[in-house]
Short mmCIF file of C-alpha atoms in Angstrom, two decimals:
data_model
loop_
_atom_site.label_atom_id
_atom_site.label_comp_id
_atom_site.label_asym_id
_atom_site.label_seq_id
_atom_site.Cartn_x
_atom_site.Cartn_y
_atom_site.Cartn_z
CA MET W 1 -2.48 47.10 -11.73
CA THR W 2 0.07 44.73 -13.21
CA ASP W 3 1.20 44.49 -16.81
CA ALA W 4 4.39 43.84 -18.75
CA TRP W 5 5.80 47.20 -17.66
CA ASN W 6 4.71 46.92 -14.05
CA PRO W 7 4.67 43.21 -13.33
CA GLY W 8 4.57 43.45 -9.53
CA PRO W 9 6.64 41.44 -7.04
CA LYS W 10 7.90 37.96 -7.79
CA PRO W 11 5.15 35.42 -7.20
CA ALA W 12 5.59 32.94 -4.38
CA PRO W 13 7.01 29.60 -5.58
CA GLU W 14 3.66 27.97 -4.76
CA ASP W 15 1.97 30.48 -7.07
CA LEU W 16 4.34 29.59 -9.90
CA MET W 17 3.50 25.95 -9.33
CA ALA W 18 -0.24 26.72 -9.31
CA PHE W 19 0.25 28.74 -12.51
CA ALA W 20 1.90 25.73 -14.15
CA ASP W 21 -0.95 23.52 -12.94
CA GLY W 22 -3.61 25.90 -14.22
CA GLU W 23 -4.99 26.23 -10.69
CA LEU W 24 -4.94 30.03 -10.29
CA ASP W 25 -8.05 32.13 -10.63
CA ALA W 26 -8.19 34.43 -13.65
CA ALA W 27 -7.00 37.57 -11.86
CA ARG W 28 -4.01 35.93 -10.18
CA ARG W 29 -3.15 34.05 -13.34
CA GLU W 30 -2.97 37.34 -15.21
CA GLU W 31 -0.64 38.80 -12.57
CA VAL W 32 1.70 35.83 -12.70
CA ALA W 33 1.66 35.80 -16.49
CA ALA W 34 2.62 39.48 -16.50
CA TRP W 35 5.49 38.82 -14.12
CA LEU W 36 6.71 35.92 -16.24
CA ALA W 37 6.59 38.07 -19.38
CA ALA W 38 8.94 40.53 -17.70
CA HIS W 39 11.12 37.82 -16.12
CA PRO W 40 11.77 35.05 -18.65
CA GLU W 41 14.07 33.34 -16.13
CA GLY W 42 10.96 32.55 -14.10
CA GLN W 43 9.66 30.58 -17.02
CA ALA W 44 12.33 27.96 -16.30
CA GLU W 45 10.70 27.22 -12.97
CA VAL W 46 7.34 26.79 -14.66
CA GLU W 47 8.94 24.48 -17.22
CA ASP W 48 10.42 22.39 -14.41
CA PHE W 49 6.92 21.74 -13.09
CA HIS W 50 5.77 20.78 -16.57
CA ARG W 51 8.71 18.39 -17.04
CA LEU W 52 7.97 16.59 -13.79
CA ALA W 53 4.27 16.34 -14.66
CA GLY W 54 5.18 14.95 -18.08
CA ALA W 55 7.49 12.31 -16.62
CA TRP W 56 4.80 11.33 -14.15
CA GLN W 57 2.19 10.95 -16.87
CA ARG W 58 4.49 8.82 -19.03
CA VAL W 59 4.43 6.06 -16.43
CA THR W 60 0.74 6.06 -15.65
CA PRO W 61 0.00 2.47 -14.61
CA ALA W 62 -1.74 0.27 -17.13
CA GLU W 63 -5.39 -0.51 -16.41
CA PRO W 64 -6.27 -3.91 -14.99
CA SER W 65 -8.10 -6.26 -17.31
CA ALA W 66 -11.89 -6.46 -17.50
CA GLU W 67 -11.72 -9.77 -15.62
CA GLN W 68 -9.73 -8.21 -12.79
CA TRP W 69 -12.19 -5.34 -12.51
CA ALA W 70 -15.09 -7.78 -12.47
CA ALA W 71 -13.46 -9.89 -9.77
CA THR W 72 -12.74 -6.82 -7.64
CA LEU W 73 -16.31 -5.57 -8.01
CA ALA W 74 -17.63 -9.01 -7.08
CA ARG W 75 -15.55 -9.00 -3.89
CA VAL W 76 -16.80 -5.50 -3.02
CA GLU W 77 -20.40 -6.59 -3.59
CA ALA W 78 -19.94 -9.69 -1.47
CA ARG W 79 -18.54 -7.66 1.43
CA VAL W 80 -21.12 -4.87 1.38
CA ALA W 81 -24.03 -7.24 0.70
CA PRO W 82 -25.62 -6.83 4.16
CA ALA W 83 -26.14 -3.17 3.41
CA GLY W 84 -27.24 -3.86 -0.12
CA PRO W 85 -30.48 -5.23 -1.47
CA ARG W 86 -33.44 -5.67 0.81
CA PRO W 87 -35.32 -8.90 0.66
CA ALA W 88 -38.61 -8.87 -1.19
CA GLY W 89 -41.30 -7.33 0.94
CA TYR W 90 -38.79 -5.46 3.10
CA GLN W 91 -40.00 -2.11 4.28
CA ARG W 92 -37.54 0.37 5.67
CA ARG W 93 -38.38 1.19 9.25
CA PRO W 94 -39.75 4.73 9.32
CA VAL W 95 -37.55 7.37 10.90
CA TRP W 96 -40.24 8.27 13.40
CA THR W 97 -39.85 4.81 14.95
CA PHE W 98 -36.31 5.65 16.02
CA ALA W 99 -37.30 9.18 16.98
CA GLY W 100 -40.05 7.79 19.20
CA LEU W 101 -37.68 5.31 20.83
CA ALA W 102 -35.10 8.03 21.45
CA ALA W 103 -37.71 10.35 22.95
CA ALA W 104 -38.99 7.58 25.22
CA ALA W 105 -35.46 6.77 26.35
CA VAL W 106 -34.72 10.42 27.16
CA LEU W 107 -37.99 10.75 29.07
CA GLY W 108 -37.22 7.58 30.99
CA VAL W 109 -33.76 8.81 31.96
CA VAL W 110 -35.15 12.14 33.17
CA MET W 111 -37.91 10.53 35.22
CA LEU W 112 -35.65 7.91 36.75
CA SER W 113 -32.97 10.41 37.66
CA ARG W 114 -35.51 12.63 39.41
CA PHE W 115 -37.06 9.68 41.19
CA LEU W 116 -33.78 8.23 42.38
CA GLY W 117 -32.00 11.53 42.84
CA SER W 118 -28.71 10.01 41.74
CA GLY W 119 -26.33 10.45 38.86
CA THR W 120 -24.25 13.41 37.84
CA GLU W 121 -24.23 15.64 34.82
CA ASP W 122 -21.03 13.97 33.63
CA GLU W 123 -22.34 10.44 33.99
CA PRO W 124 -25.58 9.57 32.25
CA PHE W 125 -27.79 7.46 34.46
CA PRO W 126 -27.90 3.94 33.05
CA VAL W 127 -31.37 2.91 31.97
CA ALA W 128 -30.26 -0.70 32.03
CA GLU W 129 -27.04 -2.50 32.78
CA ALA W 130 -25.27 -4.34 29.99
CA HIS W 131 -26.06 -7.71 31.57
CA GLU W 132 -29.74 -6.88 31.53
CA ILE W 133 -29.79 -6.64 27.73
CA ASN W 134 -29.70 -9.63 25.48
CA ILE W 135 -29.74 -8.82 21.77
CA VAL W 136 -31.41 -11.79 20.17
CA HIS W 137 -31.43 -10.46 16.64
CA MET W 138 -30.48 -7.25 14.92
CA ASP W 139 -30.56 -6.34 11.27
CA ALA W 140 -27.12 -5.07 10.25
CA ARG W 141 -28.80 -2.13 8.56
CA ASP W 142 -30.03 -0.94 11.92
CA ALA W 143 -26.56 -0.96 13.47
CA ASP W 144 -26.40 2.82 13.29
CA ALA W 145 -29.27 3.03 15.76
CA LEU W 146 -27.39 1.00 18.37
CA VAL W 147 -25.96 3.06 21.19
CA GLY W 148 -23.66 1.69 23.81
CA HIS W 149 -20.16 1.11 25.00
CA PRO W 150 -17.65 -1.53 24.05
CA PRO W 151 -17.34 -4.27 26.65
CA LEU W 152 -14.09 -2.79 27.93
CA LEU W 153 -13.76 0.91 28.46
CA GLY W 154 -10.80 2.55 30.13
CA ASN W 155 -8.04 0.83 32.04
CA MET W 156 -8.47 -2.71 33.18
CA VAL W 157 -7.48 -3.04 36.84
CA PHE W 158 -6.53 -6.49 38.07
CA ALA W 159 -5.50 -5.60 41.58
CA ASP W 160 -4.12 -2.68 43.50
CA ASN W 161 -1.27 -2.58 45.97
CA ASN W 162 -3.52 -3.37 48.90
CA ASP W 163 -4.56 -6.61 47.28
CA VAL W 164 -1.02 -7.94 46.99
CA HIS W 165 1.18 -9.12 49.78
CA LEU W 166 4.71 -9.67 48.58
CA VAL W 167 6.37 -12.68 50.12
CA SER W 168 9.46 -12.84 47.90
CA ALA W 169 10.71 -11.38 44.62
CA VAL W 170 13.39 -12.73 42.31
CA PRO W 171 14.82 -11.20 39.10
CA HIS W 172 13.21 -12.71 36.08
CA GLY W 173 14.96 -12.68 32.71
CA GLY W 174 18.12 -10.87 31.73
CA ASP W 175 17.07 -7.30 32.34
CA GLY W 176 15.83 -7.81 35.86
CA ARG W 177 12.99 -5.36 35.20
CA VAL W 178 10.11 -7.79 35.53
CA ALA W 179 9.97 -9.65 38.77
CA ARG W 180 8.31 -12.97 39.31
CA MET W 181 6.40 -12.70 42.52
CA GLU W 182 5.16 -15.46 44.69
CA GLN W 183 2.46 -15.31 47.19
CA GLY W 184 2.29 -18.56 48.99
CA PRO W 185 1.99 -21.50 46.63
CA VAL W 186 0.34 -19.49 43.79
CA PRO W 187 2.78 -17.91 41.29
CA MET W 188 1.83 -14.47 39.99
CA ILE W 189 3.19 -12.39 37.15
CA VAL W 190 3.15 -8.64 37.59
CA VAL W 191 2.48 -6.83 34.32
CA GLY W 192 4.28 -3.50 34.19
CA PRO W 193 7.66 -1.85 34.23
CA GLY W 194 8.72 -3.61 37.39
CA ALA W 195 10.40 -2.17 40.43
CA ASP W 196 13.02 0.49 40.15
CA PRO W 197 16.38 -1.00 41.23
CA ASP W 198 16.77 1.85 43.70
CA ASP W 199 13.60 0.77 45.42
CA ARG W 200 14.85 -2.72 46.06
CA MET I 1 -47.61 8.59 -20.44
CA THR I 2 -44.70 7.94 -18.07
CA ALA I 3 -41.26 9.50 -18.20
CA ALA I 4 -38.48 7.34 -19.61
CA PRO I 5 -36.22 5.92 -16.86
CA VAL I 6 -32.99 7.82 -16.40
CA ALA I 7 -29.89 5.87 -17.40
CA LEU I 8 -27.53 5.22 -14.49
CA PRO I 9 -24.56 7.02 -16.10
CA ASP I 10 -26.69 10.17 -16.18
CA LEU I 11 -27.35 10.10 -12.45
CA SER I 12 -25.34 12.09 -9.95
CA ASP I 13 -23.29 10.31 -7.29
CA GLU I 14 -25.85 11.29 -4.68
CA GLN I 15 -28.67 9.79 -6.73
CA LEU I 16 -26.69 6.60 -7.23
CA LEU I 17 -25.92 6.36 -3.53
CA ALA I 18 -29.59 6.81 -2.69
CA ARG I 19 -30.42 3.96 -5.05
CA TYR I 20 -27.64 1.80 -3.65
CA GLN I 21 -28.93 2.34 -0.14
CA VAL I 22 -32.32 0.95 -1.07
CA GLY I 23 -30.72 -2.10 -2.59
CA GLU I 24 -30.16 -1.31 -6.25
CA HIS I 25 -26.93 -3.12 -7.04
CA ALA I 26 -26.66 -1.62 -10.50
CA ALA I 27 -26.07 1.71 -8.75
CA LEU I 28 -23.05 0.23 -6.96
CA GLU I 29 -21.72 -1.08 -10.25
CA GLU I 30 -22.04 2.36 -11.81
CA LEU I 31 -20.23 4.02 -8.90
CA PHE I 32 -17.48 1.41 -9.16
CA ARG I 33 -17.17 1.92 -12.91
CA ARG I 34 -17.08 5.68 -12.42
CA TYR I 35 -14.24 5.81 -9.88
CA ARG I 36 -12.31 2.57 -10.19
CA GLN I 37 -9.66 4.07 -12.44
CA PRO I 38 -8.58 7.06 -10.31
CA ALA I 39 -8.83 4.84 -7.24
CA TYR I 40 -6.58 2.25 -8.84
CA ARG I 41 -4.02 4.81 -10.00
CA VAL I 42 -3.75 6.28 -6.53
CA ALA I 43 -3.42 2.85 -4.93
CA TYR I 44 -0.91 1.66 -7.53
CA ARG I 45 1.36 4.65 -6.99
CA LEU I 46 1.29 4.15 -3.25
CA LEU I 47 1.81 0.39 -3.36
CA GLY I 48 3.79 -0.21 -6.55
CA ASN I 49 2.06 -3.33 -7.81
CA GLU I 50 -1.20 -4.38 -9.38
CA ALA I 51 -2.38 -7.03 -6.92
CA ASP I 52 -1.97 -4.86 -3.83
CA ALA I 53 -3.50 -1.89 -5.63
CA LEU I 54 -6.62 -3.90 -6.47
CA ASP I 55 -6.84 -5.04 -2.85
CA ALA I 56 -6.67 -1.41 -1.73
CA VAL I 57 -9.36 -0.42 -4.24
CA GLN I 58 -11.58 -3.20 -2.92
CA GLU I 59 -10.93 -2.21 0.70
CA GLY I 60 -11.51 1.46 -0.07
CA PHE I 61 -14.86 0.88 -1.79
CA VAL I 62 -16.03 -1.38 1.01
CA LYS I 63 -15.06 1.10 3.71
CA ALA I 64 -16.52 4.05 1.86
CA LEU I 65 -19.82 2.27 1.22
CA THR I 66 -20.16 0.94 4.74
CA HIS I 67 -19.34 4.29 6.35
CA LEU I 68 -21.34 6.60 4.14
CA GLN I 69 -22.35 8.77 7.07
CA GLY I 70 -18.68 9.78 7.29
CA PHE I 71 -18.80 11.97 4.22
CA GLN I 72 -22.38 13.05 3.81
CA GLY I 73 -22.76 16.80 3.77
CA ARG I 74 -19.04 17.43 4.14
CA SER I 75 -17.53 16.43 0.81
CA SER I 76 -18.34 14.75 -2.46
CA PHE I 77 -18.41 10.97 -2.71
CA LYS I 78 -15.50 11.13 -5.13
CA THR I 79 -13.14 12.94 -2.76
CA TRP I 80 -14.35 10.84 0.18
CA LEU I 81 -13.77 7.61 -1.71
CA LEU I 82 -10.33 8.58 -2.96
CA ARG I 83 -9.28 9.59 0.51
CA VAL I 84 -10.46 6.25 1.88
CA VAL I 85 -8.73 4.34 -0.92
CA SER I 86 -5.48 6.21 -0.37
CA ASN I 87 -5.68 5.55 3.37
CA ALA I 88 -6.36 1.88 2.66
CA ALA I 89 -3.33 1.79 0.36
CA LEU I 90 -1.10 3.37 2.98
CA ASP I 91 -2.37 0.91 5.59
CA LEU I 92 -1.76 -2.00 3.25
CA GLY I 93 1.70 -0.67 2.45
CA ARG I 94 2.54 -0.56 6.14
CA GLN I 95 1.29 -4.13 6.60
CA ARG I 96 2.85 -5.71 3.56
CA GLY I 97 5.67 -3.34 2.71
CA ARG I 98 6.01 -1.91 -0.72
CA ARG I 99 6.64 -4.67 -3.21
CA GLU I 100 8.28 -4.02 -6.52
CA ALA I 101 5.94 -3.71 -9.42
CA LEU I 102 5.03 -6.73 -11.45
CA PRO I 103 4.83 -7.53 -14.24
CA LEU I 104 5.83 -4.40 -16.14
CA ASP I 105 8.97 -3.72 -14.17
CA ALA I 106 10.10 -7.32 -14.32
CA GLY I 107 11.54 -6.96 -17.77
CA HIS I 108 15.01 -5.72 -17.01
CA ASN I 109 16.75 -9.01 -17.71
CA GLY I 110 14.83 -9.74 -20.86
CA ASP I 111 13.14 -12.82 -19.40
CA ASN I 112 9.49 -12.98 -18.44
CA VAL I 113 8.80 -9.78 -20.33
CA PRO I 114 5.08 -9.43 -20.94
CA PRO I 115 4.01 -9.14 -24.60
CA GLN I 116 2.95 -5.51 -24.35
CA LEU I 117 6.38 -4.58 -23.03
CA GLN I 118 8.23 -6.71 -25.56
CA ALA I 119 6.56 -4.77 -28.34
CA ALA I 120 7.47 -1.49 -26.73
CA ASP I 121 11.01 -2.66 -26.09
CA GLU I 122 11.61 -3.01 -29.79
CA SER I 123 11.84 0.73 -29.91
CA GLY I 124 13.59 0.93 -26.57
CA ARG I 125 10.81 2.95 -25.05
CA GLY I 126 9.42 0.15 -22.91
CA LEU I 127 12.61 -0.33 -20.99
CA GLU I 128 13.03 3.41 -20.61
CA ARG I 129 9.54 3.58 -19.22
CA ALA I 130 10.22 0.76 -16.78
CA ASP I 131 13.41 2.47 -15.65
CA LEU I 132 11.65 5.78 -15.31
CA ARG I 133 8.90 4.18 -13.26
CA ALA I 134 11.41 2.57 -10.94
CA VAL I 135 13.17 5.90 -10.41
CA LEU I 136 9.90 7.75 -9.86
CA ASP I 137 8.79 5.09 -7.38
CA LYS I 138 12.00 5.56 -5.43
CA ALA I 139 11.64 9.33 -5.59
CA LEU I 140 8.09 9.04 -4.28
CA ALA I 141 9.32 6.92 -1.41
CA THR I 142 11.51 9.81 -0.24
CA LEU I 143 8.42 11.87 0.57
CA SER I 144 6.67 11.86 3.89
CA GLU I 145 3.45 9.89 3.97
CA VAL I 146 1.24 12.95 3.96
CA GLN I 147 3.21 14.54 1.10
CA ARG I 148 2.96 11.30 -0.88
CA GLN I 149 -0.78 11.06 -0.32
CA THR I 150 -1.32 14.70 -1.27
CA PHE I 151 0.83 14.47 -4.37
CA VAL I 152 -0.72 11.24 -5.61
CA LEU I 153 -4.26 12.50 -5.07
CA TYR I 154 -3.38 15.50 -7.21
CA ALA I 155 -1.20 13.90 -9.88
CA ASP I 156 -2.87 10.51 -10.27
CA ALA I 157 -6.48 10.93 -9.21
CA GLY I 158 -6.79 14.15 -11.19
CA LEU I 159 -8.24 16.09 -8.26
CA SER I 160 -7.98 19.86 -8.21
CA TYR I 161 -6.21 21.62 -5.33
CA ARG I 162 -9.63 22.33 -3.83
CA GLU I 163 -10.69 18.69 -4.11
CA VAL I 164 -7.43 17.47 -2.58
CA ALA I 165 -7.98 19.89 0.30
CA GLU I 166 -11.50 18.53 0.72
CA ALA I 167 -10.27 14.94 0.62
CA MET I 168 -7.51 15.59 3.14
CA GLY I 169 -9.67 17.77 5.35
CA THR I 170 -7.24 20.66 5.17
CA SER I 171 -6.87 24.08 3.53
CA ILE I 172 -5.87 24.80 -0.06
CA GLY I 173 -2.85 26.68 1.27
CA THR I 174 -1.67 23.57 3.08
CA VAL I 175 -2.22 21.47 -0.03
CA MET I 176 -0.20 23.93 -2.13
CA SER I 177 2.59 23.90 0.40
CA ARG I 178 2.68 20.10 0.55
CA LEU I 179 2.58 19.81 -3.22
CA TYR I 180 5.34 22.35 -3.63
CA TYR I 181 7.71 20.70 -1.19
CA ALA I 182 6.85 17.26 -2.51
CA ARG I 183 7.80 18.39 -5.99
CA GLN I 184 10.97 20.02 -4.76
CA LYS I 185 12.04 16.71 -3.26
CA LEU I 186 11.05 14.75 -6.35
CA ARG I 187 12.90 17.15 -8.62
CA ALA I 188 16.00 17.07 -6.46
CA TYR I 189 15.98 13.26 -6.46
CA LEU I 190 15.42 13.03 -10.20
CA ASN I 191 17.94 15.74 -11.06
CA GLU I 192 20.62 13.92 -9.07
CA ARG I 193 20.02 10.94 -11.32
CA ALA I 194 19.74 13.07 -14.45
CA THR I 195 16.26 11.67 -15.01
CA LEU I 196 14.54 14.97 -15.75
#
């Protein structure tokens, strides 16, 4: 139990701050208040928090005008419009439509993987390749139902060492780190850190 | 006999969002009216001027409304929105750099002083306020980004510790720690300049 005669240990600085902010629960607030009653010097810390809060509140930014609010709202509405009002007669596609499509897709993957005996657990068997799908039209509101990969995934590999036969290399630029390479008449630029000088 | 329609201001955020999602634009307007002020205050503190703050508010509302699945079931719309607005403000600040506040802080030389500040200046308080704002802005800039965001969400958006924790996706203990050290830095900066 804590009271003015037995105020307990000094509260953590964060607790004094929370006391000043009125953020402590009733029990903890009572404990801190008891400690402060017995240690008036602690009250200075609490006052410091109040002073800072007061200074902060004195320079609360003025509100924009009604016209500025209206213009901002209009811009928000214009940008979120595709997700906004449905055209007259629009009927939201029932959830079971997507559930049915998903179930059919899962069933198809399972059947195809058994039939072909290929694929691994880490790599889902592709139902269709990207080039086999042509999205003619899609309502933006249905974008959440779209599953797929971005066109580029992972590192892009132009060529590996076996594809390149170095005929000559000359320093390019001041740092000599990027070499301009020539293979026959076709100039090539190698993208990367370049050869280590010790390897030359 | 049918029940009287419920006025939009009486609806919860969740009810308004449900109406917005089926195309009721008045619901969007009510949500905007409800949270534009705390959103603006947060953005203004992080960016330092009105035009950029309004851009951040716009960006924040758009992102929050087009990514509603990001908050559903995990936080309130209010904390989600204010987090998105504060992130938008920080992004904008990184892109544009923090510009000095206009027009209120432009009155140091006595020219181009807006009318509301001229009136305040007659008592000397307007200029003091502009000076204080400039010092507080500089003090805020000494904080780390995460400290600044935490402090502004608490001090300017009026969120409780618990709501700030929810908005930042962290614990109340972490919020308290960030707030404490943020205030220590602010106090040190202001005390050095005898502002407090």
